[in-house]
Amino acid sequence: RMGAPYAVLKNKSGLKPEVLAITAKEETDARRVVFENGLYRFVDFSVALSADQKATLQKLEATLRETRCQTPRAEDLYVQHRLVPERAEPMLRLLLENGTVLKLKDDVLLHKDMFEEACAFVIETIRVRGEVTPADIRDGLNTSRKYIIPLLEHMDGGGVTRRDGNRRVLAK
């Protein structure tokens, strides 16, 4: 793991929530602790990976980057690279925790670069047209509804877009 979520710190520390919140803020302000991607970690903490783990991590990331908006499910990734799920899952979790990969609804995985590119495309298309449909985005990104709907729902949830019937408009 890249760090610990607040809930784990709360449960493991035994501190009252208000005491833990103050402590976490003080440690973060003093730059002894970093809060990143929803996880707390010491400033000098880093995950140590074996050569095999690094290779697995690189394979997973490369595949998710190269497949753009048509990424395989986690199980298919493991099969494609002949990886043992028990060894590959922690590497995928690491990519998710450090923000390199996003997990959308329906277990759709997207590399952050593709997510950012897709978001930029959606935003620009809405600015030009005033609104978009999932079909517009599907065609523009050369993918399928299987990927577009979770992407758009993630953007809706993040306050970037807003659903209006079958169309999306900018939320802001």
Coordinates of C-alpha atoms in Angstrom, one line a residue:
R1 CA 0.0 0.0 0.0
M2 CA 1.0 3.6 -0.7
G3 CA -0.3 4.7 2.7
A4 CA -3.3 4.3 5.0
P5 CA -6.8 5.7 4.6
Y6 CA -8.2 7.8 7.5
A7 CA -10.6 5.0 8.5
V8 CA -7.7 2.6 9.0
L9 CA -5.7 5.1 11.0
K10 CA -8.8 5.7 13.1
N11 CA -9.3 2.0 13.8
K12 CA -5.7 1.1 14.4
S13 CA -4.7 4.1 16.5
G14 CA -7.6 4.0 18.9
L15 CA -7.6 7.8 19.0
K16 CA -10.9 9.7 19.2
P17 CA -11.8 11.1 15.8
E18 CA -11.3 14.7 16.8
V19 CA -7.8 13.9 18.3
L20 CA -6.8 12.0 15.1
A21 CA -8.0 14.8 12.9
I22 CA -5.9 17.4 14.8
T23 CA -2.9 15.1 14.9
A24 CA -3.2 14.4 11.1
K25 CA -3.4 18.1 10.4
E26 CA -0.5 19.0 12.6
E27 CA 1.7 16.2 11.1
T28 CA 0.7 17.3 7.5
D29 CA 1.3 20.9 8.3
A30 CA 4.7 20.1 9.7
R31 CA 5.4 18.1 6.5
R32 CA 6.2 14.9 8.3
V33 CA 3.1 13.3 6.8
V34 CA 1.6 13.6 3.3
F35 CA -2.0 13.2 2.4
E36 CA -2.2 12.0 -1.3
N37 CA -4.9 10.2 -3.3
G38 CA -6.9 9.7 -0.1
L39 CA -4.0 8.1 1.8
Y40 CA -1.7 9.2 4.6
R41 CA 1.9 8.3 4.5
F42 CA 5.2 9.5 6.0
V43 CA 7.1 11.9 3.8
D44 CA 10.0 9.5 3.3
F45 CA 7.9 6.4 2.8
S46 CA 8.0 4.6 -0.6
V47 CA 6.9 1.1 -1.6
A48 CA 9.8 -1.2 -2.3
L49 CA 9.1 -3.6 -5.1
S50 CA 11.0 -6.7 -6.3
A51 CA 12.2 -6.9 -9.9
D52 CA 9.2 -9.2 -10.7
Q53 CA 6.7 -6.8 -9.1
K54 CA 8.2 -3.9 -11.1
A55 CA 7.9 -5.9 -14.3
T56 CA 4.3 -6.7 -13.5
L57 CA 3.5 -3.1 -12.7
Q58 CA 5.0 -2.0 -15.9
K59 CA 3.1 -4.6 -18.0
L60 CA -0.2 -3.6 -16.4
E61 CA 0.4 0.1 -16.8
A62 CA 1.6 -0.2 -20.4
T63 CA -1.4 -2.3 -21.4
L64 CA -3.8 0.1 -19.8
R65 CA -2.1 3.1 -21.5
E66 CA -2.0 1.4 -24.9
T67 CA -5.6 0.1 -24.9
R68 CA -6.8 3.7 -24.4
C69 CA -10.6 3.6 -24.1
Q70 CA -11.0 -0.1 -24.7
T71 CA -9.2 -1.4 -21.6
P72 CA -9.5 -5.0 -20.5
R73 CA -11.0 -6.0 -17.2
A74 CA -8.5 -6.8 -14.4
E75 CA -9.1 -10.5 -14.8
D76 CA -8.4 -10.3 -18.6
L77 CA -5.3 -8.3 -18.0
Y78 CA -3.9 -11.1 -15.8
V79 CA -4.8 -13.8 -18.4
Q80 CA -3.3 -11.7 -21.2
H81 CA 0.0 -11.4 -19.4
R82 CA -0.1 -14.9 -17.8
L83 CA 0.0 -13.4 -14.4
V84 CA -1.1 -15.0 -11.2
P85 CA -4.0 -12.9 -9.8
E86 CA -2.7 -13.1 -6.2
R87 CA 0.5 -11.5 -7.4
A88 CA -0.9 -9.1 -9.9
E89 CA -3.8 -7.7 -7.9
P90 CA -1.5 -5.8 -5.4
M91 CA 0.3 -4.2 -8.4
L92 CA -3.0 -3.1 -9.9
R93 CA -4.0 -1.8 -6.5
L94 CA -0.8 0.2 -6.3
L95 CA -1.6 1.8 -9.7
L96 CA -5.0 2.7 -8.4
E97 CA -3.7 4.1 -5.1
N98 CA -1.1 6.3 -6.7
G99 CA -3.6 7.6 -9.2
T100 CA -2.0 6.2 -12.4
V101 CA -5.1 4.2 -13.1
L102 CA -8.7 5.0 -12.3
K103 CA -11.4 2.4 -11.6
L104 CA -14.8 3.6 -12.9
K105 CA -18.2 2.1 -12.5
D106 CA -18.6 -1.5 -13.8
D107 CA -14.9 -2.2 -13.0
V108 CA -13.8 -0.2 -16.1
L109 CA -10.1 0.7 -15.7
L110 CA -8.6 3.8 -17.4
H111 CA -5.1 5.1 -17.4
K112 CA -5.0 8.6 -16.0
D113 CA -3.6 10.0 -19.3
M114 CA -6.5 8.5 -21.3
F115 CA -9.0 9.8 -18.7
E116 CA -7.6 13.3 -18.9
E117 CA -7.6 13.1 -22.7
A118 CA -11.2 11.8 -22.7
C119 CA -12.3 14.5 -20.2
A120 CA -10.7 17.2 -22.3
F121 CA -12.5 15.9 -25.4
V122 CA -15.9 15.8 -23.7
I123 CA -15.4 19.3 -22.3
E124 CA -14.3 20.8 -25.7
T125 CA -17.1 19.0 -27.5
I126 CA -19.7 20.4 -25.1
R127 CA -18.2 23.9 -25.4
V128 CA -18.5 23.7 -29.2
R129 CA -21.9 22.1 -29.4
G130 CA -23.5 23.1 -26.1
E131 CA -24.2 19.4 -25.3
V132 CA -23.2 15.9 -26.1
T133 CA -24.7 12.4 -26.2
P134 CA -22.9 9.2 -25.2
A135 CA -23.0 8.4 -28.9
D136 CA -21.1 11.6 -29.8
I137 CA -18.4 10.7 -27.3
R138 CA -18.3 7.0 -28.3
D139 CA -17.8 8.0 -31.9
G140 CA -15.3 10.7 -31.1
L141 CA -13.2 8.4 -28.9
N142 CA -13.7 5.4 -31.1
T143 CA -14.9 3.1 -28.4
S144 CA -18.1 1.6 -27.1
R145 CA -20.9 2.5 -24.6
K146 CA -19.3 0.0 -22.2
Y147 CA -16.6 2.5 -21.6
I148 CA -18.3 5.8 -22.3
I149 CA -21.2 5.5 -19.8
P150 CA -18.9 4.8 -16.8
L151 CA -16.6 7.7 -18.0
L152 CA -19.5 10.1 -18.3
E153 CA -21.0 9.0 -14.9
H154 CA -17.6 9.6 -13.3
M155 CA -17.4 13.1 -14.9
D156 CA -21.0 13.7 -13.6
G157 CA -20.0 12.6 -10.1
G158 CA -16.9 14.8 -10.2
G159 CA -19.0 17.9 -11.0
V160 CA -17.5 18.3 -14.5
T161 CA -20.6 17.4 -16.5
R162 CA -24.3 17.1 -15.7
R163 CA -26.7 14.6 -17.2
D164 CA -29.8 16.1 -18.8
G165 CA -31.9 13.2 -20.1
N166 CA -29.6 11.4 -22.6
R167 CA -27.4 14.4 -23.0
R168 CA -24.5 15.9 -21.0
V169 CA -23.8 19.6 -20.5
L170 CA -21.0 21.3 -18.5
A171 CA -21.9 21.4 -14.8
K172 CA -20.1 24.7 -14.3

